[in-house]
Short mmCIF file of C-alpha atoms in Angstrom, two decimals:
data_model
loop_
_atom_site.label_atom_id
_atom_site.label_comp_id
_atom_site.label_asym_id
_atom_site.label_seq_id
_atom_site.Cartn_x
_atom_site.Cartn_y
_atom_site.Cartn_z
CA MET A 1 0.00 0.00 0.00
CA PRO A 2 1.51 3.34 -0.89
CA LEU A 3 2.30 5.74 1.89
CA ILE A 4 0.49 9.04 2.02
CA SER A 5 2.88 11.84 2.56
CA GLU A 6 0.39 14.29 3.98
CA GLU A 7 -2.19 13.70 6.69
CA PRO A 8 -5.73 14.45 5.71
CA GLN A 9 -7.23 17.66 7.19
CA ILE A 10 -10.16 16.86 9.50
CA PRO A 11 -12.81 19.54 9.52
CA GLU A 12 -13.01 21.40 12.80
CA SER A 13 -16.70 20.65 13.20
CA ALA A 14 -15.97 16.91 13.07
CA GLN A 15 -13.28 17.05 15.69
CA GLY A 16 -13.98 15.73 19.15
CA PRO A 17 -13.84 17.78 22.29
CA ARG A 18 -10.77 19.83 22.78
CA VAL A 19 -8.12 18.54 25.12
CA THR A 20 -6.26 20.90 27.32
CA PRO A 21 -2.54 20.23 27.07
CA ALA A 22 -2.00 20.55 30.81
CA THR A 23 -4.48 18.09 32.26
CA GLY A 24 -5.62 16.12 29.25
CA ARG A 25 -9.26 16.65 30.30
CA THR A 26 -11.92 17.88 27.97
CA ALA A 27 -12.90 21.56 28.25
CA PRO A 28 -16.67 21.72 27.78
CA THR A 29 -18.17 24.81 26.25
CA PRO A 30 -18.92 27.23 29.13
CA ARG A 31 -22.56 27.96 29.85
CA PRO A 32 -24.02 30.63 32.12
CA VAL A 33 -24.71 29.39 35.62
CA PRO A 34 -28.02 30.50 37.05
CA GLY A 35 -27.94 32.06 40.46
CA PRO A 36 -29.44 30.33 43.49
CA ARG A 37 -33.23 30.27 43.44
CA SER A 38 -34.89 30.84 46.74
CA ALA A 39 -37.96 28.93 47.77
CA ALA A 40 -40.06 32.08 47.45
CA THR A 41 -38.96 32.73 43.87
CA PRO A 42 -41.46 31.12 41.49
CA ARG A 43 -40.29 29.30 38.44
CA PRO A 44 -41.22 30.90 35.14
CA GLY A 45 -44.82 30.10 34.25
CA ARG A 46 -45.67 28.74 37.72
CA PRO A 47 -46.98 30.50 40.78
CA GLY A 48 -44.73 30.65 43.77
CA PRO A 49 -45.43 28.84 47.00
CA GLY A 50 -47.93 30.39 49.36
CA PRO A 51 -46.93 31.88 52.71
CA ALA A 52 -45.64 29.36 55.20
CA ARG A 53 -48.22 28.42 57.79
CA PRO A 54 -47.18 27.87 61.37
CA ALA A 55 -47.17 24.29 62.56
CA PRO A 56 -49.81 23.21 65.06
CA PRO A 57 -48.81 23.76 68.69
CA ALA A 58 -48.37 20.02 69.27
CA GLN A 59 -45.92 19.65 66.38
CA ARG A 60 -43.70 22.61 67.09
CA ALA A 61 -40.15 21.77 68.04
CA HIS A 62 -39.00 23.26 71.31
CA PRO A 63 -35.24 23.87 71.39
CA ALA A 64 -33.51 22.63 74.44
CA HIS A 65 -31.52 25.83 74.84
CA PRO A 66 -33.26 28.79 73.22
CA ALA A 67 -30.94 31.49 72.01
CA PRO A 68 -31.05 34.65 74.13
CA THR A 69 -32.87 37.53 72.51
CA ALA A 70 -31.74 41.13 72.70
CA PRO A 71 -33.99 43.38 74.81
CA ALA A 72 -36.40 45.45 72.77
CA ARG A 73 -35.48 49.08 72.49
CA PRO A 74 -38.12 51.52 73.69
CA GLN A 75 -39.83 53.34 70.87
CA PRO A 76 -39.57 57.13 70.94
CA THR A 77 -42.76 58.66 72.29
CA GLU A 78 -44.47 61.29 70.21
CA ASN A 79 -45.07 64.66 71.80
CA ARG A 80 -48.81 64.93 71.51
CA SER A 81 -49.15 67.94 73.84
CA ALA A 82 -47.86 70.48 71.31
CA PRO A 83 -50.50 71.48 68.76
CA GLN A 84 -49.76 72.20 65.14
CA VAL A 85 -49.39 75.94 64.55
CA GLN A 86 -50.51 77.66 61.34
CA LEU A 87 -49.97 81.31 60.52
CA ILE A 88 -52.29 83.20 58.16
CA PRO A 89 -50.69 86.55 57.27
CA ALA A 90 -53.22 89.37 57.41
CA PRO A 91 -53.22 93.08 58.26
CA VAL A 92 -54.61 94.14 61.59
CA ALA A 93 -57.82 95.40 60.00
CA GLY A 94 -58.31 92.12 58.11
CA ALA A 95 -57.32 89.66 60.83
CA LEU A 96 -60.91 89.04 61.96
CA ASP A 97 -62.09 88.40 58.40
CA ALA A 98 -59.19 85.96 57.92
CA ALA A 99 -60.17 84.17 61.12
CA GLU A 100 -63.77 83.82 59.94
CA GLU A 101 -62.57 82.39 56.63
CA ALA A 102 -60.41 79.91 58.54
CA VAL A 103 -63.44 78.83 60.58
CA ASP A 104 -65.49 78.34 57.40
CA LEU A 105 -62.76 76.13 55.93
CA LEU A 106 -62.56 74.10 59.12
CA LEU A 107 -66.31 73.50 59.10
CA GLU A 108 -66.27 72.58 55.42
CA SER A 109 -63.47 70.09 56.06
CA GLY A 110 -65.60 68.27 58.62
CA ARG A 111 -64.69 69.91 61.91
CA ALA A 112 -67.56 70.07 64.37
CA PRO A 113 -68.56 73.60 65.42
CA GLY A 114 -68.01 72.70 69.04
CA ASP A 115 -64.34 71.92 68.30
CA ILE A 116 -63.48 75.55 67.50
CA LEU A 117 -62.65 78.46 69.78
CA VAL A 118 -62.02 81.92 68.29
CA LEU A 119 -60.12 84.57 70.26
CA THR A 120 -59.79 88.24 69.31
CA THR A 121 -57.02 90.48 70.63
CA GLY A 122 -58.72 93.73 69.57
CA GLU A 123 -62.35 94.45 68.79
CA GLN A 124 -64.62 91.60 69.80
CA HIS A 125 -66.49 89.50 67.28
CA PRO A 126 -70.06 90.75 66.68
CA TRP A 127 -71.44 87.41 67.90
CA ALA A 128 -69.70 87.82 71.25
CA VAL A 129 -70.96 91.41 71.59
CA HIS A 130 -74.50 90.26 70.91
CA GLU A 131 -74.42 87.34 73.32
CA LEU A 132 -72.82 89.36 76.09
CA SER A 133 -75.76 91.74 75.93
CA PHE A 134 -77.83 88.99 77.59
CA GLY A 135 -75.40 88.69 80.48
CA GLU A 136 -72.10 86.94 81.09
CA ALA A 137 -73.70 83.91 82.71
CA ALA A 138 -75.70 83.06 79.60
CA TYR A 139 -72.72 83.88 77.42
CA TRP A 140 -70.27 81.54 79.16
CA ALA A 141 -72.95 78.85 79.46
CA GLN A 142 -72.79 78.51 75.68
CA GLN A 143 -69.10 77.64 75.96
CA ASP A 144 -69.96 74.94 78.49
CA ALA A 145 -72.59 73.53 76.12
CA GLY A 146 -69.87 73.03 73.51
CA ASP A 147 -72.24 72.66 70.56
CA ASP A 148 -71.17 75.68 68.52
CA VAL A 149 -68.20 77.87 67.65
CA PHE A 150 -67.38 80.05 70.62
CA PHE A 151 -65.99 83.58 70.25
CA ALA A 152 -64.22 85.27 73.16
CA ASP A 153 -61.98 88.20 73.88
CA ALA A 154 -58.33 87.31 74.31
CA SER A 155 -58.26 89.14 77.64
CA ALA A 156 -60.61 86.44 78.97
CA VAL A 157 -58.57 83.56 77.54
CA ASP A 158 -58.02 82.22 81.06
CA ARG A 159 -61.74 81.44 81.23
CA ALA A 160 -61.73 79.76 77.83
CA LYS A 161 -61.78 75.99 77.97
CA PRO A 162 -59.52 73.86 75.78
CA ARG A 163 -60.81 72.83 72.40
CA PRO A 164 -59.25 70.85 69.54
CA VAL A 165 -58.84 73.99 67.40
CA VAL A 166 -58.15 77.54 68.53
CA VAL A 167 -58.22 80.42 66.04
CA VAL A 168 -56.68 83.73 67.11
CA ALA A 169 -57.47 86.96 65.28
CA ALA A 170 -54.65 89.39 66.08
CA ASN A 171 -56.84 92.37 65.21
CA GLY A 172 -55.46 94.71 67.87
CA ASP A 173 -52.66 97.21 67.47
CA ALA A 174 -51.12 96.41 70.85
CA GLY A 175 -48.37 93.84 70.48
CA ASP A 176 -48.36 93.10 74.18
CA ALA A 177 -51.96 91.86 73.98
CA VAL A 178 -50.92 89.40 71.30
CA ALA A 179 -47.88 88.36 73.35
CA ARG A 180 -50.10 87.62 76.35
CA ALA A 181 -52.81 85.81 74.41
CA LEU A 182 -50.85 83.52 72.11
CA PRO A 183 -48.98 81.37 74.67
CA VAL A 184 -52.23 80.74 76.55
CA ALA A 185 -54.09 80.09 73.30
CA ARG A 186 -51.47 77.52 72.36
CA ASP A 187 -52.10 75.76 75.67
CA ARG A 188 -55.84 75.75 74.99
CA ALA A 189 -55.43 74.19 71.53
CA ALA A 190 -55.41 70.40 71.71
CA ALA A 191 -54.61 69.78 68.04
CA LEU A 192 -54.37 72.97 65.97
CA LEU A 193 -53.65 76.65 66.60
CA ILE A 194 -54.37 79.08 63.77
CA VAL A 195 -53.16 82.66 64.14
CA CYS A 196 -54.29 85.40 61.76
CA GLY A 197 -52.38 88.67 61.77
CA ASP A 198 -49.00 90.29 61.28
CA PRO A 199 -46.33 87.55 60.98
CA GLN A 200 -43.60 89.57 62.69
CA THR A 201 -45.78 90.29 65.72
CA ILE A 202 -46.96 86.69 65.92
CA ASN A 203 -43.49 85.18 65.59
CA SER A 204 -42.20 87.50 68.29
CA ALA A 205 -45.06 86.54 70.60
CA LEU A 206 -44.52 82.84 70.12
CA GLY A 207 -40.74 83.06 70.36
CA ALA A 208 -40.31 82.55 66.60
CA GLY A 209 -41.88 79.11 67.02
CA VAL A 210 -44.43 79.42 64.25
#
């Protein structure tokens, strides 16, 4: 049989797996390796497992030596005594009108009339003037009834009982009257204090806390 001087060329596609020269082992074609799949991760096209249900009390395993648990940290307590303060800028002459508009908005938003107390540092509200004409006893009895908005002069704020919302109309020129009324009005407001008037005077009276 004649000798063939040249070896035939084998097509690359017909060759077997490649052999690494170092180890002699085959090097398979690398494929991407999927990451670990947790039990809660559903397979494509299938819903995931439902939430794990606790075992019945009789089947629960009780460890012989339970691991110590760290003491629970106390949650910070919210200061509920300080009401929210809102300032409505208004000139002295328009402070009472701004207070009445604030009351209308409160009533439209669902506040009960008996939740609102209105204080004036200057001229009294016409309602208060009218009711006082029947005597102070009848006038203050309406505050005790608590079924309607109550209007009072800021000089009598000590007699005013706390209500969820207090609206102050800083309609007086005297800044000292505002300074005396606002701290007490803030104490009377359980949830919200609305002050209508000059912002500089109000901020000074409240210690720039508005």
